[in-house]
PDB file of C-alpha atoms in Angstrom:
ATOM      1  CA  MET A   1     -34.452   5.417   6.002  1.00 61.00           C
ATOM      2  CA  PHE A   2     -36.314   3.388   3.377  1.00 71.00           C
ATOM      3  CA  TYR A   3     -39.808   3.764   4.870  1.00 77.00           C
ATOM      4  CA  PRO A   4     -41.017   6.145   2.098  1.00 88.00           C
ATOM      5  CA  LEU A   5     -39.908   3.577  -0.501  1.00 87.00           C
ATOM      6  CA  GLN A   6     -41.859   0.886   1.333  1.00 86.00           C
ATOM      7  CA  LEU A   7     -44.964   3.100   1.255  1.00 92.00           C
ATOM      8  CA  LEU A   8     -44.440   3.695  -2.474  1.00 93.00           C
ATOM      9  CA  ALA A   9     -44.080  -0.050  -3.139  1.00 91.00           C
ATOM     10  CA  GLU A  10     -47.259  -0.809  -1.167  1.00 92.00           C
ATOM     11  CA  TRP A  11     -49.187   1.957  -2.951  1.00 94.00           C
ATOM     12  CA  LEU A  12     -48.150   0.663  -6.379  1.00 94.00           C
ATOM     13  CA  THR A  13     -48.896  -2.944  -5.426  1.00 93.00           C
ATOM     14  CA  TYR A  14     -52.263  -2.564  -3.747  1.00 91.00           C
ATOM     15  CA  SER A  15     -53.677   0.678  -5.192  1.00 92.00           C
ATOM     16  CA  VAL A  16     -52.233   1.115  -8.690  1.00 93.00           C
ATOM     17  CA  PHE A  17     -51.914  -2.574  -9.707  1.00 91.00           C
ATOM     18  CA  ASN A  18     -54.815  -3.551  -7.417  1.00 92.00           C
ATOM     19  CA  ILE A  19     -53.376  -7.016  -6.655  1.00 92.00           C
ATOM     20  CA  LYS A  20     -55.653  -8.982  -4.345  1.00 86.00           C
ATOM     21  CA  GLU A  21     -54.002 -12.408  -4.187  1.00 88.00           C
ATOM     22  CA  GLU A  22     -51.844 -12.393  -1.041  1.00 86.00           C
ATOM     23  CA  ARG A  23     -48.731 -14.251  -2.245  1.00 85.00           C
ATOM     24  CA  LEU A  24     -48.580 -12.447  -5.589  1.00 91.00           C
ATOM     25  CA  ALA A  25     -48.973  -9.104  -3.832  1.00 91.00           C
ATOM     26  CA  GLU A  26     -46.127 -10.010  -1.484  1.00 85.00           C
ATOM     27  CA  VAL A  27     -43.901 -10.911  -4.446  1.00 86.00           C
ATOM     28  CA  VAL A  28     -44.678  -7.694  -6.355  1.00 92.00           C
ATOM     29  CA  ASN A  29     -44.253  -5.526  -3.252  1.00 90.00           C
ATOM     30  CA  PHE A  30     -40.889  -7.168  -2.499  1.00 84.00           C
ATOM     31  CA  PHE A  31     -39.751  -6.732  -6.108  1.00 89.00           C
ATOM     32  CA  ILE A  32     -40.675  -3.037  -6.398  1.00 92.00           C
ATOM     33  CA  PHE A  33     -39.156  -2.084  -3.052  1.00 87.00           C
ATOM     34  CA  ASP A  34     -35.851  -3.899  -3.579  1.00 81.00           C
ATOM     35  CA  VAL A  35     -35.334  -2.725  -7.170  1.00 86.00           C
ATOM     36  CA  ILE A  36     -35.857   0.952  -6.247  1.00 88.00           C
ATOM     37  CA  LYS A  37     -33.738   0.714  -3.074  1.00 82.00           C
ATOM     38  CA  ILE A  38     -30.856  -1.091  -4.769  1.00 76.00           C
ATOM     39  CA  THR A  39     -30.861   1.302  -7.740  1.00 83.00           C
ATOM     40  CA  ILE A  40     -30.653   4.399  -5.519  1.00 84.00           C
ATOM     41  CA  LEU A  41     -27.882   2.959  -3.350  1.00 75.00           C
ATOM     42  CA  LEU A  42     -25.887   1.832  -6.371  1.00 73.00           C
ATOM     43  CA  LEU A  43     -25.977   5.232  -8.043  1.00 83.00           C
ATOM     44  CA  VAL A  44     -24.969   7.107  -4.887  1.00 81.00           C
ATOM     45  CA  ILE A  45     -22.176   4.828  -3.664  1.00 72.00           C
ATOM     46  CA  ILE A  46     -20.697   4.028  -7.089  1.00 74.00           C
ATOM     47  CA  PHE A  47     -20.591   7.770  -7.809  1.00 84.00           C
ATOM     48  CA  VAL A  48     -18.644   8.407  -4.581  1.00 79.00           C
ATOM     49  CA  ILE A  49     -16.234   5.500  -5.072  1.00 70.00           C
ATOM     50  CA  SER A  50     -15.584   6.301  -8.738  1.00 76.00           C
ATOM     51  CA  PHE A  51     -14.874   9.922  -7.780  1.00 84.00           C
ATOM     52  CA  LEU A  52     -12.277   8.782  -5.235  1.00 75.00           C
ATOM     53  CA  ARG A  53     -10.881   6.373  -7.816  1.00 70.00           C
ATOM     54  CA  THR A  54      -9.959   9.269 -10.137  1.00 78.00           C
ATOM     55  CA  TYR A  55      -7.140  10.049  -7.699  1.00 77.00           C
ATOM     56  CA  LEU A  56      -5.699   6.517  -8.129  1.00 67.00           C
ATOM     57  CA  PRO A  57      -4.480   6.138 -11.738  1.00 65.00           C
ATOM     58  CA  PRO A  58      -3.309   2.583 -12.604  1.00 59.00           C
ATOM     59  CA  GLN A  59       0.304   3.603 -13.209  1.00 64.00           C
ATOM     60  CA  LYS A  60       0.549   5.175  -9.745  1.00 67.00           C
ATOM     61  CA  VAL A  61      -1.080   2.133  -8.145  1.00 65.00           C
ATOM     62  CA  ARG A  62       1.296  -0.312  -9.815  1.00 64.00           C
ATOM     63  CA  SER A  63       4.457   1.644  -8.978  1.00 65.00           C
ATOM     64  CA  PHE A  64       3.267   2.081  -5.387  1.00 67.00           C
ATOM     65  CA  LEU A  65       2.675  -1.648  -4.914  1.00 68.00           C
ATOM     66  CA  ALA A  66       6.018  -2.558  -6.467  1.00 63.00           C
ATOM     67  CA  LYS A  67       7.844  -0.758  -3.634  1.00 64.00           C
ATOM     68  CA  ARG A  68       6.058  -2.490  -0.723  1.00 64.00           C
ATOM     69  CA  ASN A  69       7.318  -5.421   1.311  1.00 64.00           C
ATOM     70  CA  LYS A  70       5.582  -8.790   0.985  1.00 73.00           C
ATOM     71  CA  LEU A  71       2.877  -8.595   3.648  1.00 82.00           C
ATOM     72  CA  THR A  72       2.163  -4.888   3.141  1.00 84.00           C
ATOM     73  CA  GLY A  73       2.002  -5.412  -0.612  1.00 82.00           C
ATOM     74  CA  HIS A  74      -0.571  -8.205  -0.248  1.00 86.00           C
ATOM     75  CA  ILE A  75      -2.713  -6.146   2.123  1.00 87.00           C
ATOM     76  CA  LEU A  76      -2.604  -3.065  -0.092  1.00 84.00           C
ATOM     77  CA  ALA A  77      -3.254  -5.094  -3.251  1.00 83.00           C
ATOM     78  CA  SER A  78      -6.310  -6.667  -1.627  1.00 85.00           C
ATOM     79  CA  LEU A  79      -7.611  -3.283  -0.439  1.00 83.00           C
ATOM     80  CA  LEU A  80      -7.121  -1.837  -3.920  1.00 78.00           C
ATOM     81  CA  GLY A  81      -9.146  -4.729  -5.282  1.00 76.00           C
ATOM     82  CA  ILE A  82     -12.186  -3.337  -3.457  1.00 75.00           C
ATOM     83  CA  VAL A  83     -12.125   0.009  -5.279  1.00 69.00           C
ATOM     84  CA  THR A  84     -10.908  -1.226  -8.659  1.00 64.00           C
ATOM     85  CA  PRO A  85     -13.368  -2.625 -11.208  1.00 53.00           C
ATOM     86  CA  PHE A  86     -12.361  -6.120 -12.251  1.00 54.00           C
ATOM     87  CA  CYS A  87     -14.022  -8.631 -14.512  1.00 51.00           C
ATOM     88  CA  SER A  88     -12.817 -11.373 -16.838  1.00 46.00           C
ATOM     89  CA  CYS A  89     -12.508  -8.970 -19.777  1.00 47.00           C
ATOM     90  CA  SER A  90     -10.029  -6.801 -17.879  1.00 53.00           C
ATOM     91  CA  ALA A  91      -7.977  -9.677 -16.438  1.00 54.00           C
ATOM     92  CA  VAL A  92      -5.306  -9.686 -19.142  1.00 56.00           C
ATOM     93  CA  PRO A  93      -4.379  -5.965 -19.189  1.00 59.00           C
ATOM     94  CA  LEU A  94      -4.514  -5.724 -15.383  1.00 66.00           C
ATOM     95  CA  PHE A  95      -2.312  -8.764 -14.905  1.00 67.00           C
ATOM     96  CA  LEU A  96       0.177  -7.588 -17.540  1.00 66.00           C
ATOM     97  CA  GLY A  97       0.276  -4.093 -16.040  1.00 66.00           C
ATOM     98  CA  PHE A  98       1.131  -5.431 -12.593  1.00 73.00           C
ATOM     99  CA  VAL A  99       3.832  -7.771 -13.936  1.00 70.00           C
ATOM    100  CA  GLU A 100       5.342  -5.000 -16.084  1.00 63.00           C
ATOM    101  CA  ALA A 101       5.586  -2.670 -13.081  1.00 65.00           C
ATOM    102  CA  GLY A 102       7.478  -5.280 -11.068  1.00 69.00           C
ATOM    103  CA  VAL A 103       4.682  -6.040  -8.597  1.00 77.00           C
ATOM    104  CA  PRO A 104       5.400  -9.444  -6.967  1.00 82.00           C
ATOM    105  CA  LEU A 105       3.291 -12.220  -8.431  1.00 86.00           C
ATOM    106  CA  GLY A 106       1.775 -13.118  -5.050  1.00 88.00           C
ATOM    107  CA  ALA A 107       0.492  -9.561  -4.522  1.00 87.00           C
ATOM    108  CA  THR A 108      -0.911  -9.582  -8.064  1.00 85.00           C
ATOM    109  CA  PHE A 109      -2.924 -12.686  -7.210  1.00 88.00           C
ATOM    110  CA  SER A 110      -4.173 -11.051  -4.006  1.00 89.00           C
ATOM    111  CA  PHE A 111      -5.573  -8.296  -6.193  1.00 84.00           C
ATOM    112  CA  LEU A 112      -7.131 -10.744  -8.665  1.00 83.00           C
ATOM    113  CA  VAL A 113      -8.848 -12.628  -5.834  1.00 85.00           C
ATOM    114  CA  ALA A 114     -10.143  -9.514  -4.050  1.00 85.00           C
ATOM    115  CA  SER A 115     -11.479  -7.627  -7.074  1.00 79.00           C
ATOM    116  CA  PRO A 116     -14.391  -9.869  -8.072  1.00 76.00           C
ATOM    117  CA  LEU A 117     -15.156 -10.825  -4.455  1.00 81.00           C
ATOM    118  CA  ILE A 118     -15.352  -7.342  -2.943  1.00 81.00           C
ATOM    119  CA  ASN A 119     -16.469  -4.326  -4.950  1.00 73.00           C
ATOM    120  CA  GLU A 120     -18.809  -1.385  -4.603  1.00 73.00           C
ATOM    121  CA  VAL A 121     -21.776  -3.250  -6.075  1.00 75.00           C
ATOM    122  CA  ALA A 122     -21.394  -6.164  -3.641  1.00 78.00           C
ATOM    123  CA  LEU A 123     -20.908  -3.771  -0.720  1.00 81.00           C
ATOM    124  CA  VAL A 124     -24.025  -1.718  -1.574  1.00 79.00           C
ATOM    125  CA  LEU A 125     -26.228  -4.766  -1.973  1.00 79.00           C
ATOM    126  CA  LEU A 126     -24.966  -6.489   1.163  1.00 86.00           C
ATOM    127  CA  ILE A 127     -25.562  -3.368   3.253  1.00 85.00           C
ATOM    128  CA  SER A 128     -29.037  -2.808   1.812  1.00 80.00           C
ATOM    129  CA  LEU A 129     -30.192  -6.422   2.189  1.00 80.00           C
ATOM    130  CA  PHE A 130     -28.261  -7.733   5.213  1.00 85.00           C
ATOM    131  CA  GLY A 131     -27.025  -4.673   7.114  1.00 87.00           C
ATOM    132  CA  TRP A 132     -23.593  -3.353   8.048  1.00 89.00           C
ATOM    133  CA  LYS A 133     -22.535  -6.287  10.258  1.00 91.00           C
ATOM    134  CA  VAL A 134     -22.915  -8.922   7.547  1.00 89.00           C
ATOM    135  CA  ALA A 135     -21.369  -6.621   4.939  1.00 89.00           C
ATOM    136  CA  LEU A 136     -18.361  -6.000   7.201  1.00 90.00           C
ATOM    137  CA  LEU A 137     -18.032  -9.727   7.914  1.00 90.00           C
ATOM    138  CA  TYR A 138     -18.051 -10.470   4.192  1.00 89.00           C
ATOM    139  CA  VAL A 139     -15.455  -7.778   3.435  1.00 89.00           C
ATOM    140  CA  ILE A 140     -13.120  -8.983   6.203  1.00 91.00           C
ATOM    141  CA  SER A 141     -13.501 -12.601   5.030  1.00 91.00           C
ATOM    142  CA  GLY A 142     -12.804 -11.637   1.414  1.00 89.00           C
ATOM    143  CA  LEU A 143      -9.724  -9.632   2.420  1.00 92.00           C
ATOM    144  CA  LEU A 144      -8.316 -12.489   4.520  1.00 94.00           C
ATOM    145  CA  ILE A 145      -8.910 -14.964   1.690  1.00 92.00           C
ATOM    146  CA  SER A 146      -7.200 -12.710  -0.865  1.00 91.00           C
ATOM    147  CA  ILE A 147      -4.242 -11.833   1.384  1.00 93.00           C
ATOM    148  CA  PHE A 148      -3.441 -15.396   2.443  1.00 93.00           C
ATOM    149  CA  SER A 149      -4.069 -16.941  -0.980  1.00 92.00           C
ATOM    150  CA  GLY A 150      -1.660 -14.385  -2.482  1.00 91.00           C
ATOM    151  CA  LEU A 151       0.945 -15.161   0.194  1.00 92.00           C
ATOM    152  CA  ILE A 152       0.636 -18.905  -0.481  1.00 93.00           C
ATOM    153  CA  ILE A 153       0.868 -18.525  -4.276  1.00 92.00           C
ATOM    154  CA  GLY A 154       3.848 -16.206  -3.857  1.00 89.00           C
ATOM    155  CA  ARG A 155       5.695 -18.854  -1.820  1.00 90.00           C
ATOM    156  CA  LEU A 156       5.061 -21.503  -4.487  1.00 91.00           C
ATOM    157  CA  LYS A 157       7.340 -19.674  -6.976  1.00 86.00           C
ATOM    158  CA  VAL A 158       4.950 -20.082  -9.907  1.00 88.00           C
ATOM    159  CA  GLU A 159       6.569 -17.566 -12.269  1.00 86.00           C
ATOM    160  CA  GLY A 160       7.399 -20.427 -14.633  1.00 88.00           C
ATOM    161  CA  LEU A 161       3.686 -21.140 -15.058  1.00 89.00           C
ATOM    162  CA  LEU A 162       3.000 -17.866 -16.879  1.00 86.00           C
ATOM    163  CA  THR A 163       2.451 -18.153 -20.616  1.00 82.00           C
ATOM    164  CA  ASP A 164       4.812 -16.855 -23.308  1.00 79.00           C
ATOM    165  CA  PHE A 165       2.257 -14.107 -23.942  1.00 71.00           C
ATOM    166  CA  VAL A 166       3.097 -12.555 -20.561  1.00 71.00           C
ATOM    167  CA  ASN A 167       6.841 -12.976 -20.940  1.00 66.00           C
ATOM    168  CA  LYS A 168       6.823 -11.277 -24.359  1.00 68.00           C
ATOM    169  CA  ASN A 169       4.938  -8.292 -22.962  1.00 58.00           C
ATOM    170  CA  LYS A 170       7.165  -7.530 -19.983  1.00 57.00           C
ATOM    171  CA  LYS A 171       7.942  -4.047 -21.199  1.00 50.00           C
ATOM    172  CA  VAL A 172       7.180  -1.133 -18.949  1.00 44.00           C
ATOM    173  CA  LYS A 173       4.954   1.323 -20.782  1.00 46.00           C
ATOM    174  CA  LYS A 174       4.861   4.845 -19.486  1.00 46.00           C
ATOM    175  CA  THR A 175       1.716   6.799 -20.141  1.00 43.00           C
ATOM    176  CA  PRO A 176       1.630  10.572 -19.781  1.00 45.00           C
ATOM    177  CA  SER A 177      -0.202  11.790 -16.681  1.00 48.00           C
ATOM    178  CA  LEU A 178      -3.076  14.110 -17.451  1.00 51.00           C
ATOM    179  CA  GLU A 179      -4.299  16.754 -15.044  1.00 67.00           C
ATOM    180  CA  ILE A 180      -8.073  16.756 -14.764  1.00 79.00           C
ATOM    181  CA  THR A 181     -10.241  19.338 -13.043  1.00 87.00           C
ATOM    182  CA  PHE A 182     -12.659  18.788 -10.172  1.00 89.00           C
ATOM    183  CA  GLN A 183     -15.580  19.237 -12.577  1.00 90.00           C
ATOM    184  CA  ASP A 184     -14.085  16.600 -14.899  1.00 90.00           C
ATOM    185  CA  ARG A 185     -13.936  14.190 -11.982  1.00 89.00           C
ATOM    186  CA  LEU A 186     -17.589  14.828 -11.145  1.00 91.00           C
ATOM    187  CA  LEU A 187     -18.666  14.350 -14.761  1.00 92.00           C
ATOM    188  CA  TYR A 188     -16.640  11.156 -15.044  1.00 87.00           C
ATOM    189  CA  SER A 189     -18.108   9.796 -11.802  1.00 87.00           C
ATOM    190  CA  ARG A 190     -21.669  10.534 -12.898  1.00 91.00           C
ATOM    191  CA  SER A 191     -21.074   8.940 -16.286  1.00 91.00           C
ATOM    192  CA  TYR A 192     -19.383   5.904 -14.728  1.00 81.00           C
ATOM    193  CA  ALA A 193     -22.194   5.343 -12.214  1.00 83.00           C
ATOM    194  CA  PHE A 194     -24.896   5.398 -14.903  1.00 89.00           C
ATOM    195  CA  ASN A 195     -22.807   3.233 -17.261  1.00 84.00           C
ATOM    196  CA  ILE A 196     -22.404   0.617 -14.528  1.00 74.00           C
ATOM    197  CA  LEU A 197     -26.138   0.734 -13.861  1.00 81.00           C
ATOM    198  CA  LYS A 198     -26.865   0.252 -17.579  1.00 84.00           C
ATOM    199  CA  LYS A 199     -24.685  -2.855 -17.627  1.00 75.00           C
ATOM    200  CA  ILE A 200     -26.071  -4.505 -14.515  1.00 73.00           C
ATOM    201  CA  TRP A 201     -29.760  -3.526 -14.433  1.00 82.00           C
ATOM    202  CA  PRO A 202     -30.846  -6.776 -16.158  1.00 83.00           C
ATOM    203  CA  TYR A 203     -29.008  -8.723 -13.427  1.00 73.00           C
ATOM    204  CA  ILE A 204     -30.742  -6.642 -10.766  1.00 75.00           C
ATOM    205  CA  LEU A 205     -34.176  -7.342 -12.255  1.00 84.00           C
ATOM    206  CA  ILE A 206     -33.454 -11.063 -12.700  1.00 80.00           C
ATOM    207  CA  GLY A 207     -31.870 -11.468  -9.263  1.00 71.00           C
ATOM    208  CA  VAL A 208     -34.556  -9.543  -7.406  1.00 78.00           C
ATOM    209  CA  GLY A 209     -37.266 -11.261  -9.487  1.00 82.00           C
ATOM    210  CA  LEU A 210     -35.958 -14.714  -8.560  1.00 76.00           C
ATOM    211  CA  GLY A 211     -35.584 -13.627  -4.963  1.00 70.00           C
ATOM    212  CA  ALA A 212     -39.111 -12.231  -4.844  1.00 78.00           C
ATOM    213  CA  SER A 213     -40.514 -15.456  -6.302  1.00 80.00           C
ATOM    214  CA  LEU A 214     -38.644 -17.573  -3.762  1.00 68.00           C
ATOM    215  CA  HIS A 215     -39.724 -15.170  -1.027  1.00 66.00           C
ATOM    216  CA  GLY A 216     -43.377 -15.676  -1.874  1.00 71.00           C
ATOM    217  CA  TYR A 217     -43.650 -19.276  -3.027  1.00 73.00           C
ATOM    218  CA  VAL A 218     -40.814 -21.503  -1.715  1.00 62.00           C
ATOM    219  CA  PRO A 219     -41.712 -23.380   1.508  1.00 62.00           C
ATOM    220  CA  VAL A 220     -39.822 -22.108   4.540  1.00 53.00           C
ATOM    221  CA  ASN A 221     -38.307 -25.476   5.526  1.00 60.00           C
ATOM    222  CA  PHE A 222     -37.239 -26.591   2.049  1.00 59.00           C
ATOM    223  CA  LEU A 223     -33.759 -25.029   1.998  1.00 58.00           C
ATOM    224  CA  ALA A 224     -33.207 -25.498   5.716  1.00 60.00           C
ATOM    225  CA  GLN A 225     -33.465 -29.238   5.117  1.00 68.00           C
ATOM    226  CA  TYR A 226     -30.702 -29.382   2.486  1.00 67.00           C
ATOM    227  CA  ALA A 227     -28.539 -26.301   3.152  1.00 68.00           C
ATOM    228  CA  GLY A 228     -29.040 -25.611   6.824  1.00 67.00           C
ATOM    229  CA  ALA A 229     -26.314 -25.062   9.401  1.00 66.00           C
ATOM    230  CA  ASN A 230     -26.520 -28.655  10.639  1.00 72.00           C
ATOM    231  CA  ASN A 231     -25.445 -30.224   7.321  1.00 77.00           C
ATOM    232  CA  TRP A 232     -21.652 -30.597   7.173  1.00 80.00           C
ATOM    233  CA  TYR A 233     -21.662 -30.905   3.371  1.00 82.00           C
ATOM    234  CA  SER A 234     -23.667 -27.749   2.648  1.00 84.00           C
ATOM    235  CA  VAL A 235     -20.707 -25.356   2.205  1.00 88.00           C
ATOM    236  CA  PRO A 236     -18.581 -27.503  -0.158  1.00 88.00           C
ATOM    237  CA  LEU A 237     -21.735 -28.512  -2.043  1.00 83.00           C
ATOM    238  CA  VAL A 238     -22.932 -24.971  -2.778  1.00 83.00           C
ATOM    239  CA  THR A 239     -19.364 -23.879  -3.593  1.00 84.00           C
ATOM    240  CA  LEU A 240     -19.058 -26.551  -6.290  1.00 81.00           C
ATOM    241  CA  LEU A 241     -22.531 -25.708  -7.592  1.00 77.00           C
ATOM    242  CA  GLY A 242     -21.605 -22.020  -7.781  1.00 77.00           C
ATOM    243  CA  ILE A 243     -18.592 -22.435 -10.094  1.00 74.00           C
ATOM    244  CA  PRO A 244     -20.499 -22.952 -13.369  1.00 68.00           C
ATOM    245  CA  LEU A 245     -23.217 -20.437 -12.378  1.00 66.00           C
ATOM    246  CA  TYR A 246     -21.639 -17.259 -13.749  1.00 60.00           C
ATOM    247  CA  SER A 247     -23.142 -14.048 -12.388  1.00 64.00           C
ATOM    248  CA  ASN A 248     -22.109 -10.817 -10.722  1.00 66.00           C
ATOM    249  CA  ALA A 249     -23.028  -9.424  -7.321  1.00 70.00           C
ATOM    250  CA  ALA A 250     -26.074  -7.592  -8.671  1.00 69.00           C
ATOM    251  CA  GLY A 251     -27.604 -10.845  -9.828  1.00 70.00           C
ATOM    252  CA  VAL A 252     -26.708 -13.182  -6.984  1.00 78.00           C
ATOM    253  CA  ILE A 253     -27.007 -11.111  -3.765  1.00 80.00           C
ATOM    254  CA  PRO A 254     -30.788 -10.485  -3.949  1.00 79.00           C
ATOM    255  CA  LEU A 255     -31.175 -14.222  -4.397  1.00 78.00           C
ATOM    256  CA  ILE A 256     -28.873 -14.886  -1.434  1.00 82.00           C
ATOM    257  CA  SER A 257     -31.033 -12.629   0.743  1.00 80.00           C
ATOM    258  CA  VAL A 258     -34.111 -14.749   0.148  1.00 79.00           C
ATOM    259  CA  LEU A 259     -32.226 -18.059   0.462  1.00 81.00           C
ATOM    260  CA  THR A 260     -31.177 -17.078   3.987  1.00 83.00           C
ATOM    261  CA  GLU A 261     -34.748 -16.051   4.812  1.00 79.00           C
ATOM    262  CA  LYS A 262     -35.909 -19.495   3.712  1.00 75.00           C
ATOM    263  CA  GLY A 263     -33.474 -21.333   5.968  1.00 77.00           C
ATOM    264  CA  MET A 264     -30.062 -21.478   4.269  1.00 82.00           C
ATOM    265  CA  ALA A 265     -27.286 -20.840   6.764  1.00 83.00           C
ATOM    266  CA  LEU A 266     -25.654 -17.429   6.291  1.00 85.00           C
ATOM    267  CA  GLY A 267     -22.148 -18.863   5.950  1.00 86.00           C
ATOM    268  CA  THR A 268     -23.372 -21.313   3.326  1.00 87.00           C
ATOM    269  CA  ALA A 269     -25.100 -18.522   1.422  1.00 86.00           C
ATOM    270  CA  LEU A 270     -21.978 -16.318   1.434  1.00 87.00           C
ATOM    271  CA  ALA A 271     -19.838 -19.267   0.281  1.00 87.00           C
ATOM    272  CA  PHE A 272     -22.244 -19.776  -2.615  1.00 85.00           C
ATOM    273  CA  MET A 273     -22.035 -16.067  -3.469  1.00 85.00           C
ATOM    274  CA  MET A 274     -18.223 -16.130  -3.444  1.00 86.00           C
ATOM    275  CA  ALA A 275     -18.169 -19.143  -5.756  1.00 84.00           C
ATOM    276  CA  VAL A 276     -20.624 -17.604  -8.230  1.00 80.00           C
ATOM    277  CA  THR A 277     -18.846 -14.236  -8.428  1.00 79.00           C
ATOM    278  CA  ALA A 278     -15.176 -15.263  -8.143  1.00 79.00           C
ATOM    279  CA  LEU A 279     -14.886 -18.814  -9.540  1.00 77.00           C
ATOM    280  CA  SER A 280     -16.555 -18.392 -12.919  1.00 66.00           C
ATOM    281  CA  LEU A 281     -15.641 -20.609 -15.862  1.00 67.00           C
ATOM    282  CA  PRO A 282     -15.686 -17.664 -18.353  1.00 60.00           C
ATOM    283  CA  GLU A 283     -13.047 -15.900 -16.258  1.00 68.00           C
ATOM    284  CA  PHE A 284     -10.860 -19.026 -16.288  1.00 75.00           C
ATOM    285  CA  MET A 285     -11.054 -19.133 -20.091  1.00 70.00           C
ATOM    286  CA  ILE A 286      -9.798 -15.547 -20.295  1.00 65.00           C
ATOM    287  CA  LEU A 287      -7.032 -16.180 -17.774  1.00 76.00           C
ATOM    288  CA  LYS A 288      -5.836 -19.113 -19.880  1.00 77.00           C
ATOM    289  CA  LYS A 289      -4.295 -16.483 -22.162  1.00 74.00           C
ATOM    290  CA  ILE A 290      -1.836 -15.472 -19.457  1.00 79.00           C
ATOM    291  CA  MET A 291      -1.588 -18.538 -17.197  1.00 84.00           C
ATOM    292  CA  LYS A 292      -0.877 -22.191 -17.838  1.00 88.00           C
ATOM    293  CA  VAL A 293      -3.594 -24.624 -16.760  1.00 88.00           C
ATOM    294  CA  LYS A 294      -1.661 -25.702 -13.665  1.00 92.00           C
ATOM    295  CA  LEU A 295      -1.506 -22.104 -12.410  1.00 90.00           C
ATOM    296  CA  ILE A 296      -5.229 -21.600 -13.069  1.00 87.00           C
ATOM    297  CA  ILE A 297      -5.954 -24.695 -10.963  1.00 88.00           C
ATOM    298  CA  ILE A 298      -3.749 -23.335  -8.163  1.00 90.00           C
ATOM    299  CA  PHE A 299      -5.521 -19.948  -8.438  1.00 87.00           C
TER     300      PHE A 299
END
């Protein structure tokens, strides 16, 4: 499928740029191929997902979740997290919207866990760099984590740990539903896909650039020695290291691809990715507006 892109990357590397040094040529070839491949996949899949998302307005989603039983609500909230853009800047309005609509707090947390972990950008990059099996494994793991963490938080009865800001805003706000045409949906989806690409292209370049450098210059056995499958401490270690390293999927997944090539165990690499994307300190600072510190720690 990507063979023509590989030929293009090799032509640019060896004919246009005329790079002779073997390791540098390998780095440049890797960089060109991955940047082009990731960009194409992102535009296509984000366009499709954003088009489907136009049929799921937030008000409809919230009212739908509010009527589900506990387990079904957690499962649906986690699944909706996959197709709903979430970042720290949107945490407050999303959380308030769910609370206002009467969605159980546990299901709301399932959504908050799933959204940064599993989204279209992460799915595209995982498929392009690791294949469908690893991508499916990651999605299933993320869904199980979000479902069960929401169920646990729901059983803890933590409503009293919400801030006064949330309690003062528990007023259901009805927004008029607007009918949009098929052409409007297509235009929105195209605009959304390119806007997302504009926001994340620096992360793509940085992530792929770091990955390409590691691919060409880091010794094969270096990471295997410290983060290989035989080290019991590798998963908790990389998880703790990932918390202060704020990035999104576009920046971290290309790096993860090369780390696994160099000897890091796949499970360790995916744990590191989850920590970087879903346990960011900036997100915690935003959530402090709506949750007390104890609830943030539980989350």
